[in-house]
């Protein structure tokens, strides 16, 4: 939803949007591993202005939740028929879970694939388009962003998909993503190390990170990313499935991370989630009653990875999440999830940590 602030004429418009996500987590720790601490925090405080400036569209967005503002989208765009060109900072074209806004994702925590595959907000150029149920996108980008200059290198990625069956309330969605990234001298000469250490028990769970990939010797690293996706919408039921593989190679060491998830949702009050066929993603649930809408969701998440021969890292994790969401008629959503997460030593088959977490979010967006 967006609020119109000013509109001088058809050539110049100005609108605003924003979101506030306040979140808490309560942990049930076992005796293995370092215990997690309960916490709460303002996880997102985004404010955006966007609109039209003569022949281009623009958007400038920042997150004010941390100690200092962090730039998100900051780009200009130009639409030509069914194709849109972008220049500036944006999320490079990536997989389904990355395309769905955090305002509309059914679960509080996104999949571990989200912590492995997409690069986040980056400076670059891109294009998206759609026609007759097909959607596509491609981007070339730096590994740097407006606020983070320590990831040196460049990359390119693309996404292609098709809504095989599409009508209001009924969708079968198929797609795939590919990307190639080139990291320059990670860990030396001011460049940040290249690491994949996902939080397996959620946003507040730094002690439950799973070390899978760590390149910091200064040798350039080539990264290849591939993922496939599918989703379906059948009235008040929806589901999505994704699987991705990432390969790392610096000439002396190699690494690999694989991740996938299955997510199902049922809107108890009968509403159907929306679907944007132009970009290939599931969208918000709009309550049909003044009492709002209720949704149940369940997700299974899995990740495993290894690095060899110099840094012999190998591990895996899996988690089950069940939750309930309440959607107000406008602006507000309440979320409550329970996640059962396990980290494992893959070679030895040992469970390193078993953590349960009750997480909640109060969400406001306009």
Tab-separated table of N, CA and C in Angstrom, residues 143-203:
chain	number	residue	atom	x	y	z
A	143	UNK	N	29.342	-6.494	-6.518
A	143	UNK	CA	29.104	-7.137	-5.221
A	143	UNK	C	29.119	-6.120	-4.091
A	144	UNK	N	29.283	-4.865	-4.422
A	144	UNK	CA	29.227	-3.776	-3.453
A	144	UNK	C	27.833	-3.151	-3.456
A	145	UNK	N	27.520	-2.461	-2.352
A	145	UNK	CA	26.282	-1.704	-2.253
A	145	UNK	C	26.604	-0.311	-1.736
A	146	UNK	N	25.584	0.523	-1.601
A	146	UNK	CA	25.803	1.893	-1.142
A	146	UNK	C	26.448	1.924	0.233
A	147	UNK	N	26.056	1.002	1.102
A	147	UNK	CA	26.540	1.011	2.493
A	147	UNK	C	27.617	-0.025	2.769
A	148	UNK	N	27.844	-0.961	1.871
A	148	UNK	CA	28.801	-2.046	2.125
A	148	UNK	C	29.753	-2.153	0.944
A	149	UNK	N	30.983	-1.683	1.163
A	149	UNK	CA	31.977	-1.640	0.091
A	149	UNK	C	33.065	-2.693	0.250
A	150	UNK	N	32.893	-3.629	1.172
A	150	UNK	CA	33.969	-4.588	1.440
A	150	UNK	C	33.850	-5.888	0.653
A	151	UNK	N	32.730	-6.086	-0.026
A	151	UNK	CA	32.610	-7.259	-0.894
A	151	UNK	C	32.987	-6.828	-2.302
A	152	UNK	N	34.190	-7.193	-2.736
A	152	UNK	CA	34.714	-6.743	-4.020
A	152	UNK	C	34.421	-7.777	-5.101
A	153	UNK	N	33.999	-7.297	-6.264
A	153	UNK	CA	33.782	-8.206	-7.372
A	153	UNK	C	32.585	-7.799	-8.209
A	154	UNK	N	32.187	-8.687	-9.112
A	154	UNK	CA	31.085	-8.411	-10.013
A	154	UNK	C	30.328	-9.708	-10.279
A	155	UNK	N	29.129	-9.576	-10.855
A	155	UNK	CA	28.276	-10.751	-11.025
A	155	UNK	C	27.207	-10.487	-12.076
A	156	UNK	N	26.548	-11.555	-12.484
A	156	UNK	CA	25.396	-11.476	-13.381
A	156	UNK	C	24.462	-12.629	-13.052
A	157	UNK	N	23.159	-12.400	-13.200
A	157	UNK	CA	22.191	-13.442	-12.895
A	157	UNK	C	20.933	-13.291	-13.729
A	158	UNK	N	20.121	-14.351	-13.753
A	158	UNK	CA	18.887	-14.322	-14.532
A	158	UNK	C	17.850	-15.246	-13.908
A	159	UNK	N	16.598	-15.003	-14.259
A	159	UNK	CA	15.481	-15.826	-13.795
A	159	UNK	C	14.476	-15.953	-14.932
A	160	UNK	N	13.930	-17.154	-15.103
A	160	UNK	CA	12.941	-17.419	-16.130
A	160	UNK	C	11.854	-18.293	-15.538
A	161	UNK	N	10.605	-17.964	-15.821
A	161	UNK	CA	9.523	-18.768	-15.282
A	161	UNK	C	8.248	-18.646	-16.095
A	162	UNK	N	7.283	-19.476	-15.729
A	162	UNK	CA	6.031	-19.536	-16.472
A	162	UNK	C	4.891	-19.906	-15.534
A	163	UNK	N	3.802	-19.167	-15.620
A	163	UNK	CA	2.576	-19.515	-14.913
A	163	UNK	C	1.800	-20.471	-15.814
A	164	UNK	N	2.032	-21.764	-15.616
A	164	UNK	CA	1.488	-22.778	-16.534
A	164	UNK	C	-0.039	-22.787	-16.542
A	165	UNK	N	-0.644	-22.573	-15.387
A	165	UNK	CA	-2.097	-22.415	-15.306
A	165	UNK	C	-2.349	-21.198	-14.444
A	166	UNK	N	-3.055	-20.224	-14.995
A	166	UNK	CA	-3.278	-18.994	-14.239
A	166	UNK	C	-4.704	-18.492	-14.431
A	167	UNK	N	-5.386	-18.321	-13.307
A	167	UNK	CA	-6.666	-17.634	-13.234
A	167	UNK	C	-6.796	-17.166	-11.794
A	168	UNK	N	-7.646	-16.181	-11.501
A	168	UNK	CA	-7.763	-15.698	-10.122
A	168	UNK	C	-8.048	-16.840	-9.147
A	169	UNK	N	-7.150	-17.026	-8.181
A	169	UNK	CA	-7.307	-18.074	-7.187
A	169	UNK	C	-6.748	-19.417	-7.579
A	170	UNK	N	-6.191	-19.539	-8.797
A	170	UNK	CA	-5.645	-20.817	-9.249
A	170	UNK	C	-4.394	-20.562	-10.079
A	171	UNK	N	-3.266	-21.104	-9.618
A	171	UNK	CA	-1.992	-20.874	-10.297
A	171	UNK	C	-1.127	-22.117	-10.167
A	172	UNK	N	-0.410	-22.466	-11.230
A	172	UNK	CA	0.713	-23.389	-11.165
A	172	UNK	C	1.919	-22.642	-11.722
A	173	UNK	N	2.915	-22.452	-10.885
A	173	UNK	CA	4.064	-21.593	-11.194
A	173	UNK	C	5.328	-22.447	-11.252
A	174	UNK	N	6.149	-22.243	-12.307
A	174	UNK	CA	7.412	-22.950	-12.477
A	174	UNK	C	8.492	-21.940	-12.831
A	175	UNK	N	9.714	-22.152	-12.324
A	175	UNK	CA	10.777	-21.213	-12.650
A	175	UNK	C	12.149	-21.751	-12.311
A	176	UNK	N	13.161	-21.023	-12.775
A	176	UNK	CA	14.545	-21.369	-12.468
A	176	UNK	C	15.391	-20.094	-12.438
A	177	UNK	N	16.516	-20.168	-11.696
A	177	UNK	CA	17.417	-19.039	-11.506
A	177	UNK	C	18.851	-19.511	-11.706
A	178	UNK	N	19.680	-18.653	-12.306
A	178	UNK	CA	21.105	-18.940	-12.447
A	178	UNK	C	21.887	-17.646	-12.241
A	179	UNK	N	23.065	-17.751	-11.613
A	179	UNK	CA	23.906	-16.579	-11.395
A	179	UNK	C	25.368	-17.002	-11.353
A	180	UNK	N	26.238	-16.061	-11.722
A	180	UNK	CA	27.683	-16.256	-11.650
A	180	UNK	C	28.276	-15.036	-10.966
A	181	UNK	N	29.023	-15.274	-9.886
A	181	UNK	CA	29.651	-14.197	-9.126
A	181	UNK	C	31.160	-14.408	-9.073
A	182	UNK	N	31.900	-13.314	-9.164
A	182	UNK	CA	33.365	-13.352	-9.104
A	182	UNK	C	33.816	-12.452	-7.951
A	183	UNK	N	34.286	-13.069	-6.854
A	183	UNK	CA	34.756	-12.328	-5.685
A	183	UNK	C	36.257	-12.044	-5.824
A	184	UNK	N	36.638	-10.785	-5.652
A	184	UNK	CA	38.038	-10.385	-5.747
A	184	UNK	C	38.704	-10.439	-4.373
A	185	UNK	N	39.796	-11.177	-4.263
A	185	UNK	CA	40.672	-11.304	-3.086
A	185	UNK	C	39.933	-11.216	-1.736
A	186	UNK	N	38.944	-12.083	-1.469
A	186	UNK	CA	38.229	-12.018	-0.189
A	186	UNK	C	39.162	-12.271	0.988
A	187	UNK	N	39.007	-11.443	2.024
A	187	UNK	CA	39.801	-11.587	3.243
A	187	UNK	C	41.090	-10.797	3.242
A	188	UNK	N	41.459	-10.154	2.138
A	188	UNK	CA	42.695	-9.371	2.077
A	188	UNK	C	42.433	-8.047	1.362
A	189	UNK	N	43.373	-7.108	1.524
A	189	UNK	CA	43.333	-5.799	0.860
A	189	UNK	C	41.992	-5.091	1.036
A	190	UNK	N	41.455	-5.181	2.245
A	190	UNK	CA	40.216	-4.488	2.568
A	190	UNK	C	38.944	-5.183	2.160
A	191	UNK	N	39.049	-6.343	1.512
A	191	UNK	CA	37.852	-7.084	1.103
A	191	UNK	C	37.390	-8.007	2.222
A	192	UNK	N	36.090	-8.111	2.398
A	192	UNK	CA	35.529	-8.978	3.437
A	192	UNK	C	35.692	-10.448	3.064
A	193	UNK	N	35.834	-11.342	4.040
A	193	UNK	CA	35.828	-12.787	3.736
A	193	UNK	C	34.501	-13.199	3.116
A	194	UNK	N	34.532	-14.284	2.375
A	194	UNK	CA	33.323	-14.864	1.787
A	194	UNK	C	32.896	-16.026	2.663
A	195	UNK	N	31.776	-15.860	3.370
A	195	UNK	CA	31.343	-16.861	4.338
A	195	UNK	C	29.869	-17.182	4.152
A	196	UNK	N	29.518	-18.428	4.411
A	196	UNK	CA	28.129	-18.868	4.509
A	196	UNK	C	27.973	-19.518	5.869
A	197	UNK	N	27.380	-18.774	6.810
A	197	UNK	CA	27.160	-19.237	8.179
A	197	UNK	C	25.699	-18.959	8.544
A	198	UNK	N	24.739	-19.702	8.027
A	198	UNK	CA	23.333	-19.380	8.266
A	198	UNK	C	22.935	-19.529	9.729
A	199	UNK	N	22.012	-18.654	10.145
A	199	UNK	CA	21.402	-18.785	11.474
A	199	UNK	C	20.319	-19.851	11.387
A	200	UNK	N	20.542	-20.979	12.018
A	200	UNK	CA	19.601	-22.088	11.879
A	200	UNK	C	18.443	-22.016	12.863
A	201	UNK	N	18.491	-21.104	13.833
A	201	UNK	CA	17.392	-20.967	14.796
A	201	UNK	C	16.827	-19.555	14.796
A	202	UNK	N	17.004	-18.836	13.686
A	202	UNK	CA	16.338	-17.559	13.543
A	202	UNK	C	17.213	-16.343	13.763
A	203	UNK	N	16.594	-15.196	13.633
A	203	UNK	CA	17.248	-13.891	13.614
A	203	UNK	C	18.091	-13.620	14.856
